[in-house]
Short mmCIF file of N, CA and C in Angstrom, two decimals:
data_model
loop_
_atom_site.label_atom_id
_atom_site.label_comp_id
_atom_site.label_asym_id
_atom_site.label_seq_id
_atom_site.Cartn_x
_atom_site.Cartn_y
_atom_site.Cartn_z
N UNK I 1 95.28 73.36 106.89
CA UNK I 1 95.22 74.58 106.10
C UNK I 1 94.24 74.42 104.95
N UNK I 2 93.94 73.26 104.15
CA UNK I 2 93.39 72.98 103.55
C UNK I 2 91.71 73.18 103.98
N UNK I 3 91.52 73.17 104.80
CA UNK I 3 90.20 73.06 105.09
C UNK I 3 89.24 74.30 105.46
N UNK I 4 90.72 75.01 106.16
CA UNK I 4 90.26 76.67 106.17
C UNK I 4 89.33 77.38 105.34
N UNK I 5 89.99 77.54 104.00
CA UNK I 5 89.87 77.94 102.44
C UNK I 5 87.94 77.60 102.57
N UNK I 6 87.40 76.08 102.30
CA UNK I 6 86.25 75.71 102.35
C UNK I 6 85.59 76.73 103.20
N UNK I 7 85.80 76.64 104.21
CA UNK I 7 85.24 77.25 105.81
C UNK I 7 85.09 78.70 105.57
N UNK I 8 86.22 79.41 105.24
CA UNK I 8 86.16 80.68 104.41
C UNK I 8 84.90 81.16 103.87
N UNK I 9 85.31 80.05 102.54
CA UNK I 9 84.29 80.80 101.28
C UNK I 9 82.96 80.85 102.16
N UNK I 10 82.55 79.42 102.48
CA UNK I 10 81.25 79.41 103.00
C UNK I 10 80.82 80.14 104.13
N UNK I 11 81.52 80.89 104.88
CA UNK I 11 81.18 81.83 105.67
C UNK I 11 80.89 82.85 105.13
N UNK I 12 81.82 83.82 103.51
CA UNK I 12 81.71 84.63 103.20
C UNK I 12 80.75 84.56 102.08
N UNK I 13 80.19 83.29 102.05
CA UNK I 13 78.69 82.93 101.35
C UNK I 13 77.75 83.50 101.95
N UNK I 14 77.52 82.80 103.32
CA UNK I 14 76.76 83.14 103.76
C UNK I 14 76.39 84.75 104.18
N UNK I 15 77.47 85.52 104.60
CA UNK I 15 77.27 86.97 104.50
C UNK I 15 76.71 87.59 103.31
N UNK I 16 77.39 87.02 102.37
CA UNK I 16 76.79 87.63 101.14
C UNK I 16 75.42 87.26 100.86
N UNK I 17 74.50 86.25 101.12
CA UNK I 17 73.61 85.97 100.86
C UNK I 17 72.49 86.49 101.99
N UNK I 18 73.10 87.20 102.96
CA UNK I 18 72.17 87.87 103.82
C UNK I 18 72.01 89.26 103.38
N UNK I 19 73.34 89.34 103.09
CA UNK I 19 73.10 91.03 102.53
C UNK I 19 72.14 91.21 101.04
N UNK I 20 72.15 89.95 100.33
CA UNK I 20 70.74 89.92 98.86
C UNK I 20 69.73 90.25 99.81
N UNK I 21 69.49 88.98 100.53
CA UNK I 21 68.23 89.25 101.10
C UNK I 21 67.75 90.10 101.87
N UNK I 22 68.68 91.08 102.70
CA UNK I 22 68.33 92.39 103.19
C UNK I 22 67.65 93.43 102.08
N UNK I 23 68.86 93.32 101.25
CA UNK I 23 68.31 94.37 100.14
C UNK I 23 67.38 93.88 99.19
N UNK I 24 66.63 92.75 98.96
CA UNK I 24 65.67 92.61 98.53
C UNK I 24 64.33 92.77 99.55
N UNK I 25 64.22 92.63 100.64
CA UNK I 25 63.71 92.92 101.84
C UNK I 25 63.32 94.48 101.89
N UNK I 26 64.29 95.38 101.76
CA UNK I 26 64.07 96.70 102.08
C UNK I 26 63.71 97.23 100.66
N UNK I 27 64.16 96.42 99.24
CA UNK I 27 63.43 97.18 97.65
C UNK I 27 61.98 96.68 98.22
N UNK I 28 61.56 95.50 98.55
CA UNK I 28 60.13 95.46 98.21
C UNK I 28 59.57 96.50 99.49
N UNK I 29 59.89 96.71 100.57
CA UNK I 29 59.53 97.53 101.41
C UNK I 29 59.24 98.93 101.01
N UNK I 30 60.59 99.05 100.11
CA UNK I 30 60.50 100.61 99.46
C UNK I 30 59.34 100.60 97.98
N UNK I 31 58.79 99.54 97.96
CA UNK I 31 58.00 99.45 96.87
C UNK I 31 56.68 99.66 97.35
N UNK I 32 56.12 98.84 98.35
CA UNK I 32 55.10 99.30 98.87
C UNK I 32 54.81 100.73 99.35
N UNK I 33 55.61 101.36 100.07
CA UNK I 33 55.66 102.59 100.49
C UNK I 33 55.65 103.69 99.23
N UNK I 34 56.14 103.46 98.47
CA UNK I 34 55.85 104.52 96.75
C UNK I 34 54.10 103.90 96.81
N UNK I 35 53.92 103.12 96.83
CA UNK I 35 52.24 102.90 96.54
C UNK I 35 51.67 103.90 97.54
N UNK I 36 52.23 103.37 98.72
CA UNK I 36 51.00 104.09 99.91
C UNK I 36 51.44 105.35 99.40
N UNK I 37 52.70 105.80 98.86
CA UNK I 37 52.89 107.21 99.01
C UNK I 37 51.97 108.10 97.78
N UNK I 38 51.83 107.37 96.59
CA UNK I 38 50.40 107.50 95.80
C UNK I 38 49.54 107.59 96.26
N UNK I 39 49.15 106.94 96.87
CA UNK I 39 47.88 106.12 97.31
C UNK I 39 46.93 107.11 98.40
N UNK I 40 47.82 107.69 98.95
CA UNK I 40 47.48 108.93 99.59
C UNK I 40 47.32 109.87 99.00
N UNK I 41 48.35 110.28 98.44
CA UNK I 41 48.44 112.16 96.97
C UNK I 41 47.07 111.64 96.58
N UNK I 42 46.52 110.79 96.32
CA UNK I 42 45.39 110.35 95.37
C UNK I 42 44.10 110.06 96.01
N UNK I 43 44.27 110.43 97.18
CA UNK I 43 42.92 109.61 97.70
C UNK I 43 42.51 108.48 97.68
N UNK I 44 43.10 107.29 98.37
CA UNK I 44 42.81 106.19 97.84
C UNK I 44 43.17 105.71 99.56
N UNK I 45 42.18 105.76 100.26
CA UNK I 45 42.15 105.49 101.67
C UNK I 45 42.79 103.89 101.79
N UNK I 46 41.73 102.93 101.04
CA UNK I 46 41.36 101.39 101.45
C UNK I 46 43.15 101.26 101.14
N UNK I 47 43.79 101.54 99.95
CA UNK I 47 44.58 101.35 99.22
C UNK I 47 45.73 101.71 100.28
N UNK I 48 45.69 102.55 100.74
CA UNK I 48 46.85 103.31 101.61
C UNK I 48 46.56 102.60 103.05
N UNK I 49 45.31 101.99 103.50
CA UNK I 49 45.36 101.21 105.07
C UNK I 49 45.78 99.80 104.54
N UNK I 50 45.66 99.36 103.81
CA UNK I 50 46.35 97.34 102.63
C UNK I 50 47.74 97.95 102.63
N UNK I 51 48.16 98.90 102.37
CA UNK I 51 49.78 99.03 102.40
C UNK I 51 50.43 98.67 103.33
N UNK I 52 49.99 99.66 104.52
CA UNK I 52 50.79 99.96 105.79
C UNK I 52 50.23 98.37 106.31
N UNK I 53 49.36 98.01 105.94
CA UNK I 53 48.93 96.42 107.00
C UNK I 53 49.63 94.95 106.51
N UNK I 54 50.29 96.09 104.95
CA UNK I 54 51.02 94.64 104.65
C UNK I 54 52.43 94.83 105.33
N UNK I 55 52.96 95.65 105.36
CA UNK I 55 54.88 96.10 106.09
C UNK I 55 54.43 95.79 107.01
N UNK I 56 53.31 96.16 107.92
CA UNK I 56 53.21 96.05 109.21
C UNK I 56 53.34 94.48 109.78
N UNK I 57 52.49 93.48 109.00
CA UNK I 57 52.63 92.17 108.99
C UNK I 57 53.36 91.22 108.52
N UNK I 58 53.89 91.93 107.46
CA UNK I 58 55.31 90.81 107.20
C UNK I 58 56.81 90.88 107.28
N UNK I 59 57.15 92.60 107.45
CA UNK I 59 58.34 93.03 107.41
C UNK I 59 59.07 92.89 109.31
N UNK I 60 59.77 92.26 109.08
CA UNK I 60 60.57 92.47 110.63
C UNK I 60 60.37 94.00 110.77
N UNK I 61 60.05 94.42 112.17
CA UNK I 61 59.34 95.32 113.01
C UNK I 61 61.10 96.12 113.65
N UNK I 62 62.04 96.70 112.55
CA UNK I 62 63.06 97.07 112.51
C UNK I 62 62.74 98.82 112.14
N UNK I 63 63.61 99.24 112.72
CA UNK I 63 63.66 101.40 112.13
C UNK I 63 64.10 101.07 110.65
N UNK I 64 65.33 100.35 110.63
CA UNK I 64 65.30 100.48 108.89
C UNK I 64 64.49 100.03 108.09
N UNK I 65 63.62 99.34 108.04
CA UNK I 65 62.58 99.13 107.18
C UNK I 65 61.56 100.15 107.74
N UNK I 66 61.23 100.67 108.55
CA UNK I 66 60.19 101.52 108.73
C UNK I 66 60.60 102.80 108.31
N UNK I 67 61.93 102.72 108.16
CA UNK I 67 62.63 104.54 107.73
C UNK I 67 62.31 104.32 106.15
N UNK I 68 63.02 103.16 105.79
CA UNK I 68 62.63 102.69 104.06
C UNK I 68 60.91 103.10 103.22
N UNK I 69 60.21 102.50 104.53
CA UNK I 69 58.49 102.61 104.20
C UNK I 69 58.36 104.21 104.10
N UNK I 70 58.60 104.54 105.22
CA UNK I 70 58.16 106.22 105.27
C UNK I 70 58.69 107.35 104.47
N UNK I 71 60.33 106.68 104.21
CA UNK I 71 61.09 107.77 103.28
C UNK I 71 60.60 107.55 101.48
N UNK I 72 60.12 106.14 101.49
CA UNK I 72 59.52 105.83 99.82
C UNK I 72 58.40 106.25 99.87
N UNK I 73 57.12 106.32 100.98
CA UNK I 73 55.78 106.79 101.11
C UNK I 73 55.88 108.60 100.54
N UNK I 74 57.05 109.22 101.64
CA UNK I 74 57.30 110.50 101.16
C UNK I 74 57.53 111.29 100.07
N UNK I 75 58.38 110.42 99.66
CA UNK I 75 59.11 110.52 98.24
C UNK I 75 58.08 110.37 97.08
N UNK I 76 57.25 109.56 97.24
CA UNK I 76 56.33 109.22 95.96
C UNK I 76 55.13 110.58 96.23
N UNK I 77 54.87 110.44 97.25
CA UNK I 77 53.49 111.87 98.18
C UNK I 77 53.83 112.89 97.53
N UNK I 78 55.37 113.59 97.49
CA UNK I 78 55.58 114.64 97.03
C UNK I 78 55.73 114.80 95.57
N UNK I 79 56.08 113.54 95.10
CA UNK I 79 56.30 113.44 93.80
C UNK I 79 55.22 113.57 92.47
N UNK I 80 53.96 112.79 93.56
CA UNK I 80 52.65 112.62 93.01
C UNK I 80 52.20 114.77 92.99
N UNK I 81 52.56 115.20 93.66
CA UNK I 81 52.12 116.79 94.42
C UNK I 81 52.20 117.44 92.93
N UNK I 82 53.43 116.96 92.10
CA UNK I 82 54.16 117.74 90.80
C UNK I 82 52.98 117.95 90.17
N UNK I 83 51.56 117.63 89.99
CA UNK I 83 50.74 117.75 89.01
C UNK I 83 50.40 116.47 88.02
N UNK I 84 51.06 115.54 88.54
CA UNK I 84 51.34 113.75 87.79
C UNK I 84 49.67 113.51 87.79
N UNK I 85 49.12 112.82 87.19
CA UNK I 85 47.67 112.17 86.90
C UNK I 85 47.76 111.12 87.83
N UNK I 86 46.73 110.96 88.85
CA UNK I 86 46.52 109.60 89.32
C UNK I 86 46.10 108.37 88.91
N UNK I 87 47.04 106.99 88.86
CA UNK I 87 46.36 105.77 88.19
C UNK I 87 44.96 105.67 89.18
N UNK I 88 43.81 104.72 88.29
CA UNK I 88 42.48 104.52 89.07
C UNK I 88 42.97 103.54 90.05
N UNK I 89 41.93 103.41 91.08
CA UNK I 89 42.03 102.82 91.95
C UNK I 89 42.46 100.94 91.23
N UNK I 90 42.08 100.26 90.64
CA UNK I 90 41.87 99.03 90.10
C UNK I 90 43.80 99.08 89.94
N UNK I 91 44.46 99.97 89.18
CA UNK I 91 45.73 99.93 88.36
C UNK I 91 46.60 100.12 90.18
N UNK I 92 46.34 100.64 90.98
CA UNK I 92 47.12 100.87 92.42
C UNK I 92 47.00 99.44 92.97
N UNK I 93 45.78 98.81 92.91
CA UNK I 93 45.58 97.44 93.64
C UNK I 93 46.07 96.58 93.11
N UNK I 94 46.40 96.30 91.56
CA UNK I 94 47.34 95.42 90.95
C UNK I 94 48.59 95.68 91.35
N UNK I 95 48.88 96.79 91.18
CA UNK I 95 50.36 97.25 91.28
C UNK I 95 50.74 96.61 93.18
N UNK I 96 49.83 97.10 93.82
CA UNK I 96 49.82 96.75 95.66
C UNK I 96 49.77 94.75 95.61
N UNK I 97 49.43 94.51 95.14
CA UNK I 97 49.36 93.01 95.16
C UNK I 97 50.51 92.19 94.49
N UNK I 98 50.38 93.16 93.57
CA UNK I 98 52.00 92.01 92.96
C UNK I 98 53.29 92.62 93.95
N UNK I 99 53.18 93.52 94.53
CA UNK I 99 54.34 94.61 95.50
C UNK I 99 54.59 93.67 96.98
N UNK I 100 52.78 93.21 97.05
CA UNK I 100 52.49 92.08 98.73
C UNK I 100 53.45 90.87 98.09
N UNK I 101 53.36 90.66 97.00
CA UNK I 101 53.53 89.46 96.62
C UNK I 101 55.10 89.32 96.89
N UNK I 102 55.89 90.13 96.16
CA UNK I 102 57.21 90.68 96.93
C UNK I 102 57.59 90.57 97.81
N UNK I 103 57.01 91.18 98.60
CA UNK I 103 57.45 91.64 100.09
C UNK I 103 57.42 90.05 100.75
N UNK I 104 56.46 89.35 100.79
CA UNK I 104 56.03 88.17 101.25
C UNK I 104 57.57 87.29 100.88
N UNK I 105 57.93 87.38 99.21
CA UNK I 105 58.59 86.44 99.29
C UNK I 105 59.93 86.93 99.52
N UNK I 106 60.43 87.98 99.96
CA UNK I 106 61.65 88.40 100.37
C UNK I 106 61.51 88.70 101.99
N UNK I 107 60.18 87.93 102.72
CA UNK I 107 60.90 87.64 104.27
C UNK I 107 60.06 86.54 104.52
N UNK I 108 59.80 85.39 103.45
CA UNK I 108 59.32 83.77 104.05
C UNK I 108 59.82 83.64 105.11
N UNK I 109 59.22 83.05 106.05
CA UNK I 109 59.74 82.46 107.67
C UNK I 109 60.97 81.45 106.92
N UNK I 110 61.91 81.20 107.93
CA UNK I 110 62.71 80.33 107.61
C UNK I 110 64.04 81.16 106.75
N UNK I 111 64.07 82.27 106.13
CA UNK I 111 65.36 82.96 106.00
C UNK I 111 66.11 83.76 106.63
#
C-alpha cells in the first residue's frame, strides 16, 4: 500500500505536466497567429508567409493547433479592421521572432 501513494503522485505528475506543456504549446501557437493575423490587416506579405512556415514546421500537424493558429490569425485580422495603426514592418519581425522563439521552445523534440 505504501508504494501505491508514490506511483500515484507520479502518474498524476506526469498528466499534469503534459497538460503545461499543451497549453504552452497552443499560447505560443496562438501568438504567432495574432502576428500573421496583423501581418495581413497590414500588408506585410514576407511577415505573414515566416508565420504560417513557422506553425507549419514546428507545431505537431494536429486540428487543435491549426484551429488555435486560424482562430488567433482571425481574431487579430478583424481586430486590426477597428481602425488600430499598423506597427512597421521591423516592430512585427521582432515581435515574430521572439513568438518563433516560443513556439520552438514549447515543442523541443524529446517532450
Amino acid at each position: 500500500m505504501k508504494l501505491a501513494a508514490p506511483i500515484v503522485a507520479l502518474a498524476l505528475a506526469s498528466l499534469s505536466f503534459t497538460g503545461i506543456a499543451a497549453d504552452q504549446g497552443t499560447a505560443a501557437v496562438e501568438e504567432v497567429g495574432k502576428i500573421n493575423g496583423l501581418a495581413l490587416a497590414c500588408q506585410q506579405p514576407a511577415i505573414v508567409s515566416r508565420a504560417r512556415n513557422a506553425v507549419q514546421t514546428t507545431a505537431p500537424k494536429t486540428r487543435a493547433y491549426g484551429e488555435a493558429f486560424e482562430n488567433a490569425t482571425n481574431a487579430a485580422y478583424l481586430e486590426q479592421g477597428k481602425g488600430l495603426p499598423c506597427p512597421d514592418a521591423p516592430t512585427l519581425t521582432k515581435r515574430l521572432s521572439e513568438a518563433e522563439s516560443r513556439l520552438q521552445a514549447a515543442f523541443k523534440p524529446g517532450q
